[in-house]
mmCIF file of C-alpha atoms and ligand atoms in Angstrom:
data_model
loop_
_atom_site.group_PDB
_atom_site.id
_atom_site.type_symbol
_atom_site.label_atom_id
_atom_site.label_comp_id
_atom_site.label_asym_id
_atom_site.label_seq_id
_atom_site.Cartn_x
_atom_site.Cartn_y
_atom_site.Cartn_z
ATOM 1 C CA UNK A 1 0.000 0.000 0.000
ATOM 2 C CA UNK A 2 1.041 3.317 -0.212
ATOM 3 C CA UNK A 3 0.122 6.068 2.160
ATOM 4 C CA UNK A 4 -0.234 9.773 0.688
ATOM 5 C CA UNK A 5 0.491 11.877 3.185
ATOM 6 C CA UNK A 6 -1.159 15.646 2.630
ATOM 7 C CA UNK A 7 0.581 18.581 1.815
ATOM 8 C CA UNK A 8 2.802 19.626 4.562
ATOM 9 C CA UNK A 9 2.252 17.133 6.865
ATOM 10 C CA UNK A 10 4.797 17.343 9.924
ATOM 11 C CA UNK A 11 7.377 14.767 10.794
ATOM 12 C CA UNK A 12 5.325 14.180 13.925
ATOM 13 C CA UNK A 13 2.356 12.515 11.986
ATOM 14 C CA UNK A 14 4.619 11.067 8.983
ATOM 15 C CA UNK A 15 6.518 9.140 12.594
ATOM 16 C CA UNK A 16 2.919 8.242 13.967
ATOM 17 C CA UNK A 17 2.079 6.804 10.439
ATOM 18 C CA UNK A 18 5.161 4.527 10.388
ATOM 19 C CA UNK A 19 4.531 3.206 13.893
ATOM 20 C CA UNK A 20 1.555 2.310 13.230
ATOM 21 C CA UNK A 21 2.718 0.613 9.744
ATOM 22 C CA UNK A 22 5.464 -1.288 11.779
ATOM 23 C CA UNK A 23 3.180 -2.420 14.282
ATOM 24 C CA UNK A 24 0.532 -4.544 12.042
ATOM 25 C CA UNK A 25 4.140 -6.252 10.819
ATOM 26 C CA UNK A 26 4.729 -4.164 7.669
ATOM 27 C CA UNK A 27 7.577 -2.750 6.568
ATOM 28 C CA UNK A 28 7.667 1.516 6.196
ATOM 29 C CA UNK A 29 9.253 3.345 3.907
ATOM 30 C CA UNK A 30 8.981 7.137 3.442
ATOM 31 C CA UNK A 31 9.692 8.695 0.496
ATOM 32 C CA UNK A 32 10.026 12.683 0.815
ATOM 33 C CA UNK A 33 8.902 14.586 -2.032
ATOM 34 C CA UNK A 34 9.249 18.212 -2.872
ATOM 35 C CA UNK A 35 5.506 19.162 -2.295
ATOM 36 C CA UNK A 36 4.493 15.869 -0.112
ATOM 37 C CA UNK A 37 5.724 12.365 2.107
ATOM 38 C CA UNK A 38 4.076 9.254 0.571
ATOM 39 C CA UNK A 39 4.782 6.033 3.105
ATOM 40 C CA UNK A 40 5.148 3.055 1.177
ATOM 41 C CA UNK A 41 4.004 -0.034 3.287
ATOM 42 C CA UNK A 42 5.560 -2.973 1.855
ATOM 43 C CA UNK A 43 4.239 -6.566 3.636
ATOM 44 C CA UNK A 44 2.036 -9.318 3.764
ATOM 45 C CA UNK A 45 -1.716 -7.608 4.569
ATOM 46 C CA UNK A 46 -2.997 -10.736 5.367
ATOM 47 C CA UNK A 47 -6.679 -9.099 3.673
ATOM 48 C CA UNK A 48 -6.114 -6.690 6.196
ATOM 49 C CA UNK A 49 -7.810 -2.825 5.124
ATOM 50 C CA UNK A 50 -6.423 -0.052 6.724
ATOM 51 C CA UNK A 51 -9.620 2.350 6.714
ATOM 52 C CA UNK A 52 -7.763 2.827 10.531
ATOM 53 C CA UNK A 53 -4.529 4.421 8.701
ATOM 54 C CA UNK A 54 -6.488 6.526 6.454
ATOM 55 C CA UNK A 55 -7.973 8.260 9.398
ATOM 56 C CA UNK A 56 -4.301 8.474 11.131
ATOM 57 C CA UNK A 57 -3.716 12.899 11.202
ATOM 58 C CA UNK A 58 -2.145 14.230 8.306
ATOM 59 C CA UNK A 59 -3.190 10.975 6.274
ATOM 60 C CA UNK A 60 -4.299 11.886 3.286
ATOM 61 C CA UNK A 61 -5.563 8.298 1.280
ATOM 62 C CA UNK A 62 -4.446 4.717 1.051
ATOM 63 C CA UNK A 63 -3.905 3.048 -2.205
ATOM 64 C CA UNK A 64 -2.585 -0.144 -3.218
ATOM 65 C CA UNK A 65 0.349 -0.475 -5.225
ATOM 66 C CA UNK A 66 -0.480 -2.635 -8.829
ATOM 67 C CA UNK A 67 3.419 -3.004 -9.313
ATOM 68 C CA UNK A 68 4.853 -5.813 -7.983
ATOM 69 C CA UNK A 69 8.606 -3.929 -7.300
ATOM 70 C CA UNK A 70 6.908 -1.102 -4.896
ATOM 71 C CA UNK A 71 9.668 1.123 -4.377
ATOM 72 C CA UNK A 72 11.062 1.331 -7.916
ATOM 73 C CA UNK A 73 8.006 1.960 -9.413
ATOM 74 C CA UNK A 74 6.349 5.217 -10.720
ATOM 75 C CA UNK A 75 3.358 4.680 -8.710
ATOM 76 C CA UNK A 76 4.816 5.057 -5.312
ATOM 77 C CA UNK A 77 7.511 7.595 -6.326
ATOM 78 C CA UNK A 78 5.509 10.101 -9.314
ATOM 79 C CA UNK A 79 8.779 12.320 -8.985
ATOM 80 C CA UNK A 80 11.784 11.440 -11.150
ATOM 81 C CA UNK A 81 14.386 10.101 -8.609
ATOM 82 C CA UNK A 82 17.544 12.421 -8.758
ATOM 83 C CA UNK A 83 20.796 10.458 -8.049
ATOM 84 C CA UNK A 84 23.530 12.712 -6.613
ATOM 85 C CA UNK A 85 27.031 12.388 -7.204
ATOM 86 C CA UNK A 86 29.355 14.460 -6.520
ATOM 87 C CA UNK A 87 27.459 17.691 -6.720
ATOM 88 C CA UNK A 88 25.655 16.083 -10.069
ATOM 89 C CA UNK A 89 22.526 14.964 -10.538
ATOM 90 C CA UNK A 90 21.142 12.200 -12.532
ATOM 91 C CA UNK A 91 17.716 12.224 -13.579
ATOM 92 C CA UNK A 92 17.829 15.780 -13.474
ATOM 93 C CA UNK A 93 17.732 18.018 -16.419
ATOM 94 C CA UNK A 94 21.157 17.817 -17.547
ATOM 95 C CA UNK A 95 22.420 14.576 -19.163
ATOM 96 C CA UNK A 96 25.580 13.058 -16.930
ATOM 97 C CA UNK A 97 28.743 11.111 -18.896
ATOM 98 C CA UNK A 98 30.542 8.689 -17.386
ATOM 99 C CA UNK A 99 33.864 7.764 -19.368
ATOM 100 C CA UNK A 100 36.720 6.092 -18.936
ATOM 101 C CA UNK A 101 38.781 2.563 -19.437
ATOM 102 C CA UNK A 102 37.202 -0.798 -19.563
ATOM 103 C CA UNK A 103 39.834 -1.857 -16.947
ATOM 104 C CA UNK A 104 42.171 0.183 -14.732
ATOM 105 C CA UNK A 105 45.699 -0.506 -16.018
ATOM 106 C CA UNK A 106 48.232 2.216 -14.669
ATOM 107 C CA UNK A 107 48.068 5.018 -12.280
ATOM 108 C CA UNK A 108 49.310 7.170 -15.470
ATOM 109 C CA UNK A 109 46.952 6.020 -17.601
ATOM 110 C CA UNK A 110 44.272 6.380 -15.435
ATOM 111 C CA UNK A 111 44.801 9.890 -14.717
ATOM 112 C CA UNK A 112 45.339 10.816 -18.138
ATOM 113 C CA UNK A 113 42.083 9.573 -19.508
ATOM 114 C CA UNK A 114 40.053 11.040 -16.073
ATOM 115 C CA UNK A 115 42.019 14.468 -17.325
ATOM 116 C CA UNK A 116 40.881 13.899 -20.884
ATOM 117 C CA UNK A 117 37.045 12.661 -20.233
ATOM 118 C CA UNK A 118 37.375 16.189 -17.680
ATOM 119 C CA UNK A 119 37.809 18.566 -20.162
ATOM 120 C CA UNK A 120 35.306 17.189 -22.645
ATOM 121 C CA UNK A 121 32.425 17.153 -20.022
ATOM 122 C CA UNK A 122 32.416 14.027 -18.037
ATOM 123 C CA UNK A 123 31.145 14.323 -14.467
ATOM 124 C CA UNK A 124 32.698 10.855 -13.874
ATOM 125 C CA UNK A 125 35.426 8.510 -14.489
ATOM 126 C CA UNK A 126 34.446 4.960 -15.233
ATOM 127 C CA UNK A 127 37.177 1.706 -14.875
ATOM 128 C CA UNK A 128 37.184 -1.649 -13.632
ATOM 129 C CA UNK A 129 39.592 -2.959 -10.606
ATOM 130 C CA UNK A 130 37.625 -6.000 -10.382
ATOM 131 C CA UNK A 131 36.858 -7.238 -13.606
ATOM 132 C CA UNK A 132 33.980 -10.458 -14.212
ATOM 133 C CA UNK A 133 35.551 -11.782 -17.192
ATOM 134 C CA UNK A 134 33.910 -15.231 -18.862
ATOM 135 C CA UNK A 135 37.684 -16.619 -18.945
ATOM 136 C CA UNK A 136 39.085 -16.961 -15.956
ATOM 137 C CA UNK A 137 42.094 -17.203 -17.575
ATOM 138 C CA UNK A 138 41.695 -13.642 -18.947
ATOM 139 C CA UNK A 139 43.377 -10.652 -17.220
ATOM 140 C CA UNK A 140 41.363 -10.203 -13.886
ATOM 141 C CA UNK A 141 41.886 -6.646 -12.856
ATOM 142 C CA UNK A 142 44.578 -4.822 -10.152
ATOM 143 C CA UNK A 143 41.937 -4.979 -7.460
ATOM 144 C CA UNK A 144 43.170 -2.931 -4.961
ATOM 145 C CA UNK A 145 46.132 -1.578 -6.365
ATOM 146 C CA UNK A 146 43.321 -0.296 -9.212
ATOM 147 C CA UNK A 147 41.171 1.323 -6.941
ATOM 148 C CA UNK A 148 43.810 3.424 -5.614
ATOM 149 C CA UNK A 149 44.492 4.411 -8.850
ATOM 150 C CA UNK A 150 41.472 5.597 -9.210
ATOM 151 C CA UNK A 151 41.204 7.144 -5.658
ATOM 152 C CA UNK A 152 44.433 8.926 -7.641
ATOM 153 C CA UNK A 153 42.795 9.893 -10.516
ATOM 154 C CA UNK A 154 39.719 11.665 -8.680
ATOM 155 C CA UNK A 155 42.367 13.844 -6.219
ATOM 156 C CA UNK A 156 44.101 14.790 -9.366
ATOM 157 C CA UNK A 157 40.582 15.942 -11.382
ATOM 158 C CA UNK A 158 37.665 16.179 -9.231
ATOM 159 C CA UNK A 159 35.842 13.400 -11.251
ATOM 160 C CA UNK A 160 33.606 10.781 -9.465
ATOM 161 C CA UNK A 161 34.856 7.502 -9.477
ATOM 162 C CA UNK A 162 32.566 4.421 -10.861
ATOM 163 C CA UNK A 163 34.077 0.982 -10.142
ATOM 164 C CA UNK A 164 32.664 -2.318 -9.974
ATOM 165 C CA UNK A 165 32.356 -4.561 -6.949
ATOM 166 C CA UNK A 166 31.906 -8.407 -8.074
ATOM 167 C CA UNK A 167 31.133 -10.124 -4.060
ATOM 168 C CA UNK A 168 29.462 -8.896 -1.223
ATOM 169 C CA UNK A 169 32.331 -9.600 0.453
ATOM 170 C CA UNK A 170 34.120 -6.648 -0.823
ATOM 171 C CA UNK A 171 31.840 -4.448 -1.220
ATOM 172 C CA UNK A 172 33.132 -2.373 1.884
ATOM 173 C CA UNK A 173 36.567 -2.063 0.410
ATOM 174 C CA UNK A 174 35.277 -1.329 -2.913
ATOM 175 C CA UNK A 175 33.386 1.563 -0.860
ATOM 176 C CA UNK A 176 36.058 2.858 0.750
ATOM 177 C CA UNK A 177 37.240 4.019 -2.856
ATOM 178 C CA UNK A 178 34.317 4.475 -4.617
ATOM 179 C CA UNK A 179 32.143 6.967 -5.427
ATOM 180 C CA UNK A 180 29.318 4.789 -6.981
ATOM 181 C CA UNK A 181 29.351 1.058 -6.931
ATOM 182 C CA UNK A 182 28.600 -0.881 -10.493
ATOM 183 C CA UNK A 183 27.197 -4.022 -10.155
ATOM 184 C CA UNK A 184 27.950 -6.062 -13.743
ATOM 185 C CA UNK A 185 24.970 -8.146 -15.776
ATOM 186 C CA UNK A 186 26.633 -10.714 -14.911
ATOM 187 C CA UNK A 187 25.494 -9.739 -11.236
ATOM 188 C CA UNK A 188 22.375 -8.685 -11.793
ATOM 189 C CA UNK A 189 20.526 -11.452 -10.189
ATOM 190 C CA UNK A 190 23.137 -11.878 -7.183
ATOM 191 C CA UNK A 191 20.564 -11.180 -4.470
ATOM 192 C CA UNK A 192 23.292 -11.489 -1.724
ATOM 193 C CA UNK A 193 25.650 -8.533 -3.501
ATOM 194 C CA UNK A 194 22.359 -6.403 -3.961
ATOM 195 C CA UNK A 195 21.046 -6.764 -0.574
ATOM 196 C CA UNK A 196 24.850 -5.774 0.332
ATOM 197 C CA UNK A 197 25.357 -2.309 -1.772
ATOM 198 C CA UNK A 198 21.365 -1.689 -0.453
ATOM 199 C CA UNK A 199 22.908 -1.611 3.087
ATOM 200 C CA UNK A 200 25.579 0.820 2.260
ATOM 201 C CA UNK A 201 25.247 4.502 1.412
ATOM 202 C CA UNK A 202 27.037 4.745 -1.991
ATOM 203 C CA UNK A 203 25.131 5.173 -5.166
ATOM 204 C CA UNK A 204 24.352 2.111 -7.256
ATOM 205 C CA UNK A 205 25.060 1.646 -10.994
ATOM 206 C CA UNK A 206 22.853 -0.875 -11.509
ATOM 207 C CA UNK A 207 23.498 -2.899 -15.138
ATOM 208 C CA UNK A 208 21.009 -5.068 -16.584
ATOM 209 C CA UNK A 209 21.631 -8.757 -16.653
ATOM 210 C CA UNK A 210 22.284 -10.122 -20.684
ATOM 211 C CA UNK A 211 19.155 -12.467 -20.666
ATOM 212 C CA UNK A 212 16.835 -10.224 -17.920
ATOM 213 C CA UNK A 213 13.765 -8.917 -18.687
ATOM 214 C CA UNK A 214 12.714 -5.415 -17.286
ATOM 215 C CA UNK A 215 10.795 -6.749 -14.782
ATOM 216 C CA UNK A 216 13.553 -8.878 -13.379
ATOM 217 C CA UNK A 217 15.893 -5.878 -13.964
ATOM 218 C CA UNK A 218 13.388 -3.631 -11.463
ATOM 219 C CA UNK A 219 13.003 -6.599 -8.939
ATOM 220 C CA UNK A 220 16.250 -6.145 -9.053
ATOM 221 C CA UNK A 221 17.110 -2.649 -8.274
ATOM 222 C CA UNK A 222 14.028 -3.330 -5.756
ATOM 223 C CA UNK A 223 16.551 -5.459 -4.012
ATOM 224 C CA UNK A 224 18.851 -2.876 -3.596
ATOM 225 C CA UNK A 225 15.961 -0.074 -2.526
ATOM 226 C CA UNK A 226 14.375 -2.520 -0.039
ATOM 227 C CA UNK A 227 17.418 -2.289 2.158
ATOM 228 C CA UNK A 228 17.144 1.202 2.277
ATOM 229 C CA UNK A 229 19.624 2.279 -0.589
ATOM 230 C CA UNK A 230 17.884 5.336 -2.716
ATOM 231 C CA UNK A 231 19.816 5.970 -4.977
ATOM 232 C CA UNK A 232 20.395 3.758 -7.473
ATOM 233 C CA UNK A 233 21.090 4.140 -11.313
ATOM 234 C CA UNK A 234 19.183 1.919 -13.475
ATOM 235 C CA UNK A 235 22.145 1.009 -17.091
ATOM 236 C CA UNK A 236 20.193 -0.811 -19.755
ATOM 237 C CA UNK A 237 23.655 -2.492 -21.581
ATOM 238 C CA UNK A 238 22.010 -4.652 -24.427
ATOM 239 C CA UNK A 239 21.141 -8.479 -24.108
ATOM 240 C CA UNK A 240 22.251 -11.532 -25.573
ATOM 241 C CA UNK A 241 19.970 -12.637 -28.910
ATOM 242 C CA UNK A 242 20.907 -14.656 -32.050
ATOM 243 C CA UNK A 243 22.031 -11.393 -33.264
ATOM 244 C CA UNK A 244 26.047 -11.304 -33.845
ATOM 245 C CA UNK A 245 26.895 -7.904 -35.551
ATOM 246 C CA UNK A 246 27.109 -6.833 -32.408
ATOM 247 C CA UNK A 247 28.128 -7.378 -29.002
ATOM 248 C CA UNK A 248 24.776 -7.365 -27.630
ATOM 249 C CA UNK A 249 21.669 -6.277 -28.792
ATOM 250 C CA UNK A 250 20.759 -2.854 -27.613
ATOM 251 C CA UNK A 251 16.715 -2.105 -27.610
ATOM 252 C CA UNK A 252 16.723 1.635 -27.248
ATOM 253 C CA UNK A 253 12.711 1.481 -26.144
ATOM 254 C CA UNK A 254 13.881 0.220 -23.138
ATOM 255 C CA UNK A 255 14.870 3.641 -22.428
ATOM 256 C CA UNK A 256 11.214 4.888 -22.769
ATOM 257 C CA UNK A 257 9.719 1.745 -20.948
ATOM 258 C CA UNK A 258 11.912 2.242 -18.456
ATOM 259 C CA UNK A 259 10.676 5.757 -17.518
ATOM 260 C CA UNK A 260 7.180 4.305 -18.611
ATOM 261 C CA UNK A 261 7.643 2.078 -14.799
ATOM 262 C CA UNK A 262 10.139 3.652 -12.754
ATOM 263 C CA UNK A 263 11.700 7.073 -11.010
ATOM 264 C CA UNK A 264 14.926 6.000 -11.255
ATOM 265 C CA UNK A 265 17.617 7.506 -13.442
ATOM 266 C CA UNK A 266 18.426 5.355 -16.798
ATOM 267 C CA UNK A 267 21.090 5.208 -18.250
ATOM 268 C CA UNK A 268 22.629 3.396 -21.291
ATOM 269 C CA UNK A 269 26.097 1.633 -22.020
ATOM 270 C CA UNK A 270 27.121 2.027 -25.732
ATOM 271 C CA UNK A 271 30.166 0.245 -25.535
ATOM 272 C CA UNK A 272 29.305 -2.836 -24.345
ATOM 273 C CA UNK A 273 25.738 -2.863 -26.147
ATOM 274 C CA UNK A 274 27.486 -2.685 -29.135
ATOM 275 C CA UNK A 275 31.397 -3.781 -29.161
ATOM 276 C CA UNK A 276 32.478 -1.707 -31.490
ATOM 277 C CA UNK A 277 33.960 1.841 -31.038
ATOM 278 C CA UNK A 278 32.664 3.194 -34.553
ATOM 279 C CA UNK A 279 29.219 2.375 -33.520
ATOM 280 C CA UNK A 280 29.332 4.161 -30.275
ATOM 281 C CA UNK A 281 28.680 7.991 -30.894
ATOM 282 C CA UNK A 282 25.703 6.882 -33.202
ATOM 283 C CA UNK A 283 24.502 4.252 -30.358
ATOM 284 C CA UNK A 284 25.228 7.327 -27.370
ATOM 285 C CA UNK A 285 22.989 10.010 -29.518
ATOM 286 C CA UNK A 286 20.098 7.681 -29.906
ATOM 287 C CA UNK A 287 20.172 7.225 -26.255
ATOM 288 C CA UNK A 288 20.377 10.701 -25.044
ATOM 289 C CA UNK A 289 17.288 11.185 -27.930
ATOM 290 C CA UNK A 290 15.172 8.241 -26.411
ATOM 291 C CA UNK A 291 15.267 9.971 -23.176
ATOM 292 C CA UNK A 292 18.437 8.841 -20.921
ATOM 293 C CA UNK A 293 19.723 10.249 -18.226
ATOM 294 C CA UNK A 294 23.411 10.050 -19.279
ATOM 295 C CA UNK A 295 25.796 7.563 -20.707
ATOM 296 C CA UNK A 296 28.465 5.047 -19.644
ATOM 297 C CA UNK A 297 31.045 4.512 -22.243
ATOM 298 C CA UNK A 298 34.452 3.552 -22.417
ATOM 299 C CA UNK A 299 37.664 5.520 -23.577
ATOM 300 C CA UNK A 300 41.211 4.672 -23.608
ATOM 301 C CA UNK A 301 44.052 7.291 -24.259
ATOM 302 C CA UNK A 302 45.292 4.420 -26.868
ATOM 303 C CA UNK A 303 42.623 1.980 -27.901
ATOM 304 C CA UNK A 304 44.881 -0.493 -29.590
ATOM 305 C CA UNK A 305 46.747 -0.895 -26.695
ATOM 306 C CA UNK A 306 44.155 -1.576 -23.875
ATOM 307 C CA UNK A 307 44.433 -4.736 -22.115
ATOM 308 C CA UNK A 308 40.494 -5.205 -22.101
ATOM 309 C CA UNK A 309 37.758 -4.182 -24.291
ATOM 310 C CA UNK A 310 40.279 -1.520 -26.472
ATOM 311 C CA UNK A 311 38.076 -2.736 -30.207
ATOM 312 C CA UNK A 312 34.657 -0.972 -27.939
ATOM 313 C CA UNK A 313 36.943 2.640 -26.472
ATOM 314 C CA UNK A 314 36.907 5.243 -28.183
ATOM 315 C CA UNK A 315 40.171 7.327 -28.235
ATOM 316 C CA UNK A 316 40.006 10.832 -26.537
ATOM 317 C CA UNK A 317 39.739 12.930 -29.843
ATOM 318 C CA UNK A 318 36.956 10.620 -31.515
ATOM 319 C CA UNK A 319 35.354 10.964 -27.500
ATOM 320 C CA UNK A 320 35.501 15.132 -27.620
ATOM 321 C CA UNK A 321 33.412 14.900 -30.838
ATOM 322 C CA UNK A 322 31.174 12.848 -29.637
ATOM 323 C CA UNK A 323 30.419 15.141 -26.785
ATOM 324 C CA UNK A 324 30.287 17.938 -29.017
ATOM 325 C CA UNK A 325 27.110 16.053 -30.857
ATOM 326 C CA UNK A 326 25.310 14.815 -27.655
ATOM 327 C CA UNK A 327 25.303 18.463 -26.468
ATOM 328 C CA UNK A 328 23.593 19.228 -29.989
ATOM 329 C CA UNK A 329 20.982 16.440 -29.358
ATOM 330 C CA UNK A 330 20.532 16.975 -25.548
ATOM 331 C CA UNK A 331 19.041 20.581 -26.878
ATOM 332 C CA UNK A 332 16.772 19.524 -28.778
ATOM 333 C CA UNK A 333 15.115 17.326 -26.078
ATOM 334 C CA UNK A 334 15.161 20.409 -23.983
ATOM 335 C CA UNK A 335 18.111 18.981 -22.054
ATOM 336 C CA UNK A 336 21.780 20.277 -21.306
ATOM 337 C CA UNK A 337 25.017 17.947 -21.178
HETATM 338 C C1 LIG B 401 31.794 -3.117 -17.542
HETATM 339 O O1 LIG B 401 31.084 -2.100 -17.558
HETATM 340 O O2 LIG B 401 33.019 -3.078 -17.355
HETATM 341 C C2 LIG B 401 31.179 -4.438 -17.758
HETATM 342 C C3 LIG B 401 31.823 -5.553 -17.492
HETATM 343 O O3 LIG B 401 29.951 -4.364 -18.295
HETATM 344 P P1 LIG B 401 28.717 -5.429 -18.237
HETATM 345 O O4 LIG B 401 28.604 -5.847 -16.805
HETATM 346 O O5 LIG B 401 27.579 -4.635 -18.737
HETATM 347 O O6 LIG B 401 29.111 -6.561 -19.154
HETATM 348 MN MN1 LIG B 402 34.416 -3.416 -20.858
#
């Protein structure tokens, strides 16, 4: 159910309201708009009705919730969810770039490309320390080593650091560096790691899983908002199909559906939707046109020579054009990069 508070109502009652919820063994979880509170009571009603709620002070109607992920959906949350990070906002009116190396490599390296993806607009630097790769033979990431690098790269520039965490077992120390967590498709469905990152106060990059639908992909940021974690970033990355022109198959209505069911940010992955870097700036100005919230895409000072994913990176002059283009079509759907 979902309680609408009315306009203005005072902590006091919103308190009174979740005591009460609590006490007939639901679950409360306020959600504080601009203009009002709305209570989302999240449970087993047992054909309960709660005419006794609706008459609580300040309470201003019950309804049910049709969606079966309550907190990521539209109907509890009408407001577009705005995802801070580090003084930027996704969801917002401006569209938010996240760029940077499939893999961390090198401390130089990494603070070269965060310097590069800087001064073309970025608000954050992308790169992998821990890196699910299908071979296990294949390079695995510098772990710790590459999250200091990166810790490196945002004293040097400012940027935000995104990084993926792979365990719920490191999820602290991939905190302690981090400014947003990533959790990989491959991922998606690991309840444990989502209840984890929903325990902890850094954003989530949430990516969806190769073979998910969207309703598996929003039970599965519901995961992560159930434990009390807001703010989480919804990346729709392309799926696996029969398809094999490309990496993975991106549907860009999934942007639209997306923000058809949910108040969370959306954001698309070019690179890895597609594999190949001279499909990328097409792929990125489709998505900013189909209504993202930004892009995560991958750049590498020298593509040829990346040890992951360099045929997908763009290099940093093919990057600043492309940035000069999604400015051109963030205007015309009244947005700013
Ligand atoms: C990545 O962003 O580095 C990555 C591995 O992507 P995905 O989880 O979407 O495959
Ligand atoms: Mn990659």
């Amino acid at each position: 159910m979902i309680i609408v508070m009315k306009p203005g109502a005072p902590r006091d009652q919103i308190d009174h309201v979740m005591e009460r919820i609590e006490k007939i063994g639901l679950v409360s979880h306020p959600i504080f708009g601009t203009r009002r509170t709305v209570i989302a009571a999240i449970g087993d009603k047992h054909g309960r009705t709660f005419d006794d709620i609706e008459a609580l002070p300040g309470v201003e109607r019950v309804v049910p919730i049709l969606a079966p992920y309550k907190m990521a959906s539209l109907e509890v949350h009408e407001e577009r969810s705005l995802v801070k990070i580090n003084g930027f906002s996704f969801g917002g009116t401006q569209i938010g770039v996240i760029a940077g190396p499939c893999t961390i490599e090198d401390e130089a390296t990494t603070i070269e490309t965060a310097r590069a993806v800087k001064a073309a607009g970025a608000v954050a630097l992308r790169g992998g320390a821990f890196k699910p790769r299908t071979n296990p033979y294949s390079f695995q990431g510098l772990a710790e080593e590459g999250l200091k690098f990166l810790a490196a790269a945002r004293d040097a520039t400012g940027l935000a650091v995104v990084t993926e965490v792979v365990s719920a077992s490191q999820v602290d120390l991939v905190a302690k560096y981090a400014d947003v967590l990533q959790i990989g498709a491959r991922n998606m469905q690991n309840f444990l790691l989502l209840q984890a990152v929903g325990e902890q106060e850094k954003p989530v990059l949430l990516k969806r899983g190769m073979s998910a639908t969207l309703d598996e992909f929003l039970f599965a940021a519901e995961y992560i908002l159930s434990e009390g974690n807001q703010n989480v970033i919804l990346c729709e990355r392309g799926i696996r199909t029969f398809e094999d022109h490309t990496r993975n198959t991106l549907s860009i209505a999934t942007v639209p559906a997306l923000r058809e069911r949910t108040h969370l940010p959306v954001i698309v992955d070019p690179s890895h939707a597609t594999g190949h870097a001279t499909l990328v700036p097409a792929v990125s100005k489709a998505a900013i046109a189909a209504g993202a919230d930004g892009i995560i895409v991958e750049v590498h000072p020298r593509p040829e020579e990346a040890l992951v994913d360099g045929a997908q990176s763009l290099d940093f002059e093919t990057f600043g054009r492309m940035m000069k283009d999604l400015a051109r079509i963030a205007d015309a759907v009244d947005r700013s990069l």
